[in-house]
Amino acid sequence: MRFLRKTMKQKVLLVLLNHYADWEGAFLSSALHTGVMPGGEIKYEVHTVAPTPDAICSIGGLRTLPDYTFEHMPKDYTALVLIGGNRWNSPEAEKVAPLVQDALNKGKIVGAICSGASFLCSHGFLNNVRHTGNGLEQLRQWGGKQYTNESGYVEAQAVSDKNIVTANGVGYLEFTRELLLLLSANSPEAIDQWYDFYKNGFVR
């Protein structure tokens, strides 16, 4: 009798704080959960990580019950993605810094959008990569003396360099595209088609 081996999906972890920007991770989550293109291979599963096991609420009023807490998150994940919002300068956000450091030490992919990118800047994580965010001035404010790579700032919706992807708060489609490419979620051609569809829609 022949047995089919079930392919284990790789984990992508979305880090959410209270008052998170629900739209910033929605396209990435759906593309990974259902596949970039209809009928395509689904390689990943998305899980949420938050400070506590209690439900958190987004800026848009959506309540999310996290899959994991910072203290009890899996080790076998592929990417750690910081979703922006209004709490990345709070004490609870500081608990994320060692998680990012551990991810980078182990060569995992790290994504950060909006104030999540500002948070990376404030801890020196952007000092050796090309990056973007909510404007150079905001990165200067958040980073202070920790930010030593102004020359690496790129005025773009999203930037991917090495294993770090950053984006500004309205670059969620570009952010998703760059992460899908880095994750090899599908072929570059299929990912470009996905991006074109959501960027431009049915009507030209």
Short mmCIF file of C-alpha atoms in Angstrom, two decimals:
data_model
loop_
_atom_site.label_atom_id
_atom_site.label_comp_id
_atom_site.label_asym_id
_atom_site.label_seq_id
_atom_site.Cartn_x
_atom_site.Cartn_y
_atom_site.Cartn_z
CA MET A 1 0.00 0.00 0.00
CA ARG A 2 1.36 3.37 -0.94
CA PHE A 3 1.27 6.24 1.54
CA LEU A 4 1.37 9.88 0.57
CA ARG A 5 3.72 12.00 2.62
CA LYS A 6 2.10 15.14 3.92
CA THR A 7 4.18 18.24 3.26
CA MET A 8 4.73 20.26 6.40
CA LYS A 9 3.97 23.92 5.95
CA GLN A 10 6.44 26.51 7.19
CA LYS A 11 5.30 29.02 9.80
CA VAL A 12 5.16 32.77 9.31
CA LEU A 13 4.55 34.68 12.54
CA LEU A 14 2.77 38.03 12.60
CA VAL A 15 3.61 40.10 15.68
CA LEU A 16 0.57 42.08 16.79
CA LEU A 17 0.22 44.65 19.56
CA ASN A 18 -2.98 46.30 20.71
CA HIS A 19 -4.18 48.94 18.23
CA TYR A 20 -2.41 47.13 15.39
CA ALA A 21 -3.05 48.23 11.79
CA ASP A 22 -5.26 45.39 10.57
CA TRP A 23 -4.87 46.24 6.87
CA GLU A 24 -1.08 46.01 6.90
CA GLY A 25 -0.92 42.23 7.27
CA ALA A 26 -4.16 41.22 5.60
CA PHE A 27 -2.82 40.78 2.06
CA LEU A 28 0.22 38.82 3.23
CA SER A 29 -1.85 36.52 5.41
CA SER A 30 -4.40 35.76 2.70
CA ALA A 31 -1.76 35.20 0.00
CA LEU A 32 0.12 32.74 2.18
CA HIS A 33 -2.97 30.93 3.48
CA THR A 34 -4.72 30.45 0.15
CA GLY A 35 -1.79 30.59 -2.25
CA VAL A 36 -0.53 33.41 -4.43
CA MET A 37 -2.44 32.05 -7.43
CA PRO A 38 -5.57 29.83 -7.47
CA GLY A 39 -4.57 26.18 -7.39
CA GLY A 40 -0.96 26.98 -6.55
CA GLU A 41 1.12 25.29 -3.90
CA ILE A 42 0.53 26.50 -0.34
CA LYS A 43 3.86 26.40 1.48
CA TYR A 44 3.11 28.47 4.56
CA GLU A 45 0.73 28.87 7.45
CA VAL A 46 0.32 32.16 9.30
CA HIS A 47 0.13 32.45 13.07
CA THR A 48 -0.27 35.48 15.31
CA VAL A 49 1.94 36.35 18.27
CA ALA A 50 1.06 38.92 20.95
CA PRO A 51 2.25 39.97 24.43
CA THR A 52 -0.38 37.88 26.27
CA PRO A 53 -2.94 35.19 25.34
CA ASP A 54 -5.75 37.72 25.73
CA ALA A 55 -7.57 39.06 22.69
CA ILE A 56 -6.12 42.21 21.18
CA CYS A 57 -8.00 44.86 19.24
CA SER A 58 -6.94 46.47 15.97
CA ILE A 59 -7.24 50.11 14.99
CA GLY A 60 -10.29 49.08 12.96
CA GLY A 61 -11.95 47.41 15.95
CA LEU A 62 -11.24 43.80 14.95
CA ARG A 63 -10.58 41.51 17.91
CA THR A 64 -7.90 38.87 17.44
CA LEU A 65 -7.15 35.95 19.74
CA PRO A 66 -3.41 35.31 19.31
CA ASP A 67 -2.05 31.85 18.61
CA TYR A 68 1.06 32.38 20.73
CA THR A 69 2.54 34.74 23.28
CA PHE A 70 6.08 36.12 23.15
CA GLU A 71 7.13 33.64 25.85
CA HIS A 72 5.59 30.61 24.16
CA MET A 73 6.09 31.06 20.44
CA PRO A 74 7.44 28.27 18.21
CA LYS A 75 11.12 28.06 17.31
CA ASP A 76 10.61 26.45 13.89
CA TYR A 77 9.32 29.48 12.02
CA THR A 78 10.59 30.98 8.77
CA ALA A 79 9.64 34.64 9.06
CA LEU A 80 8.83 37.11 11.83
CA VAL A 81 6.68 40.03 10.63
CA LEU A 82 6.03 43.15 12.71
CA ILE A 83 2.65 44.67 11.85
CA GLY A 84 2.43 48.40 12.48
CA GLY A 85 0.06 50.22 14.78
CA ASN A 86 -0.03 52.67 17.67
CA ARG A 87 1.90 50.76 20.35
CA TRP A 88 5.38 50.22 18.95
CA ASN A 89 6.83 52.79 21.36
CA SER A 90 5.31 51.10 24.43
CA PRO A 91 6.86 48.89 27.14
CA GLU A 92 5.18 45.80 25.67
CA ALA A 93 6.91 46.48 22.36
CA GLU A 94 10.32 46.28 24.03
CA LYS A 95 9.73 42.56 24.55
CA VAL A 96 9.89 42.15 20.77
CA ALA A 97 13.49 43.37 20.43
CA PRO A 98 15.09 40.10 21.65
CA LEU A 99 12.74 38.13 19.39
CA VAL A 100 13.96 40.13 16.39
CA GLN A 101 17.59 39.71 17.44
CA ASP A 102 17.14 35.98 17.81
CA ALA A 103 15.46 35.76 14.40
CA LEU A 104 18.29 37.67 12.72
CA ASN A 105 20.93 35.62 14.53
CA LYS A 106 19.36 32.47 13.11
CA GLY A 107 19.09 33.87 9.57
CA LYS A 108 15.30 34.05 9.56
CA ILE A 109 13.35 36.58 7.52
CA VAL A 110 12.20 39.71 9.37
CA GLY A 111 9.55 42.04 7.99
CA ALA A 112 8.39 45.35 9.48
CA ILE A 113 5.88 47.86 8.20
CA CYS A 114 4.98 51.39 9.32
CA SER A 115 5.85 51.91 12.99
CA GLY A 116 7.20 48.37 13.05
CA ALA A 117 9.99 49.62 10.78
CA SER A 118 10.51 52.59 13.11
CA PHE A 119 10.84 50.11 15.98
CA LEU A 120 13.55 48.20 14.11
CA CYS A 121 15.33 51.49 13.52
CA SER A 122 15.19 52.42 17.20
CA HIS A 123 17.06 49.22 18.09
CA GLY A 124 19.74 49.50 15.42
CA PHE A 125 18.42 46.64 13.29
CA LEU A 126 18.46 48.75 10.11
CA ASN A 127 22.04 49.93 10.38
CA ASN A 128 23.44 47.38 7.92
CA VAL A 129 20.67 47.12 5.32
CA ARG A 130 18.92 49.28 2.77
CA HIS A 131 15.53 50.14 4.21
CA THR A 132 12.52 52.44 4.21
CA GLY A 133 9.78 53.50 6.62
CA ASN A 134 7.42 56.36 7.34
CA GLY A 135 9.93 58.93 6.12
CA LEU A 136 13.52 59.61 7.07
CA GLU A 137 12.53 62.20 9.67
CA GLN A 138 10.46 59.67 11.63
CA LEU A 139 13.33 57.17 11.54
CA ARG A 140 15.65 59.87 12.87
CA GLN A 141 13.22 60.63 15.70
CA TRP A 142 12.75 56.99 16.67
CA GLY A 143 16.33 55.93 16.10
CA GLY A 144 18.24 58.77 17.72
CA LYS A 145 21.86 57.79 18.28
CA GLN A 146 20.99 54.15 17.60
CA TYR A 147 20.35 54.99 13.93
CA THR A 148 23.63 55.23 12.02
CA ASN A 149 22.50 54.36 8.49
CA GLU A 150 20.70 57.33 7.02
CA SER A 151 22.54 56.69 3.75
CA GLY A 152 20.80 53.32 3.59
CA TYR A 153 17.35 54.89 3.60
CA VAL A 154 15.41 54.51 0.34
CA GLU A 155 12.39 56.62 -0.57
CA ALA A 156 10.18 53.72 -1.63
CA GLN A 157 6.99 51.94 -0.62
CA ALA A 158 8.91 48.83 0.42
CA VAL A 159 12.54 47.73 0.40
CA SER A 160 14.02 44.24 0.67
CA ASP A 161 17.68 43.79 1.55
CA LYS A 162 19.36 40.62 2.78
CA ASN A 163 16.66 39.03 4.93
CA ILE A 164 14.94 42.24 6.11
CA VAL A 165 11.88 43.80 4.45
CA THR A 166 10.63 47.24 5.48
CA ALA A 167 7.73 49.38 4.26
CA ASN A 168 5.84 52.55 5.00
CA GLY A 169 2.29 52.44 6.30
CA VAL A 170 0.62 52.62 2.90
CA GLY A 171 3.05 50.25 1.20
CA TYR A 172 1.23 47.09 2.30
CA LEU A 173 0.93 45.67 -1.23
CA GLU A 174 4.59 46.29 -1.98
CA PHE A 175 5.47 44.93 1.48
CA THR A 176 3.54 41.77 0.71
CA ARG A 177 5.15 41.42 -2.72
CA GLU A 178 8.68 41.70 -1.32
CA LEU A 179 7.97 39.16 1.42
CA LEU A 180 6.34 36.74 -1.03
CA LEU A 181 9.43 36.97 -3.22
CA LEU A 182 11.82 36.47 -0.31
CA LEU A 183 9.76 33.51 0.90
CA SER A 184 9.62 32.05 -2.65
CA ALA A 185 5.89 31.61 -2.09
CA ASN A 186 5.48 31.23 -5.85
CA SER A 187 7.37 32.14 -9.01
CA PRO A 188 8.37 35.80 -9.49
CA GLU A 189 6.01 35.92 -12.50
CA ALA A 190 3.05 34.70 -10.44
CA ILE A 191 3.84 37.14 -7.64
CA ASP A 192 4.01 39.98 -10.17
CA GLN A 193 0.60 38.94 -11.49
CA TRP A 194 -0.77 38.89 -7.95
CA TYR A 195 0.61 42.36 -7.28
CA ASP A 196 -0.70 43.78 -10.56
CA PHE A 197 -4.20 42.45 -9.87
CA TYR A 198 -4.48 43.93 -6.36
CA LYS A 199 -2.77 47.17 -7.36
CA ASN A 200 -4.74 47.84 -10.53
CA GLY A 201 -7.86 45.68 -10.31
CA PHE A 202 -10.09 44.64 -13.17
CA VAL A 203 -10.42 48.09 -14.71
CA ARG A 204 -7.48 49.72 -16.48
#
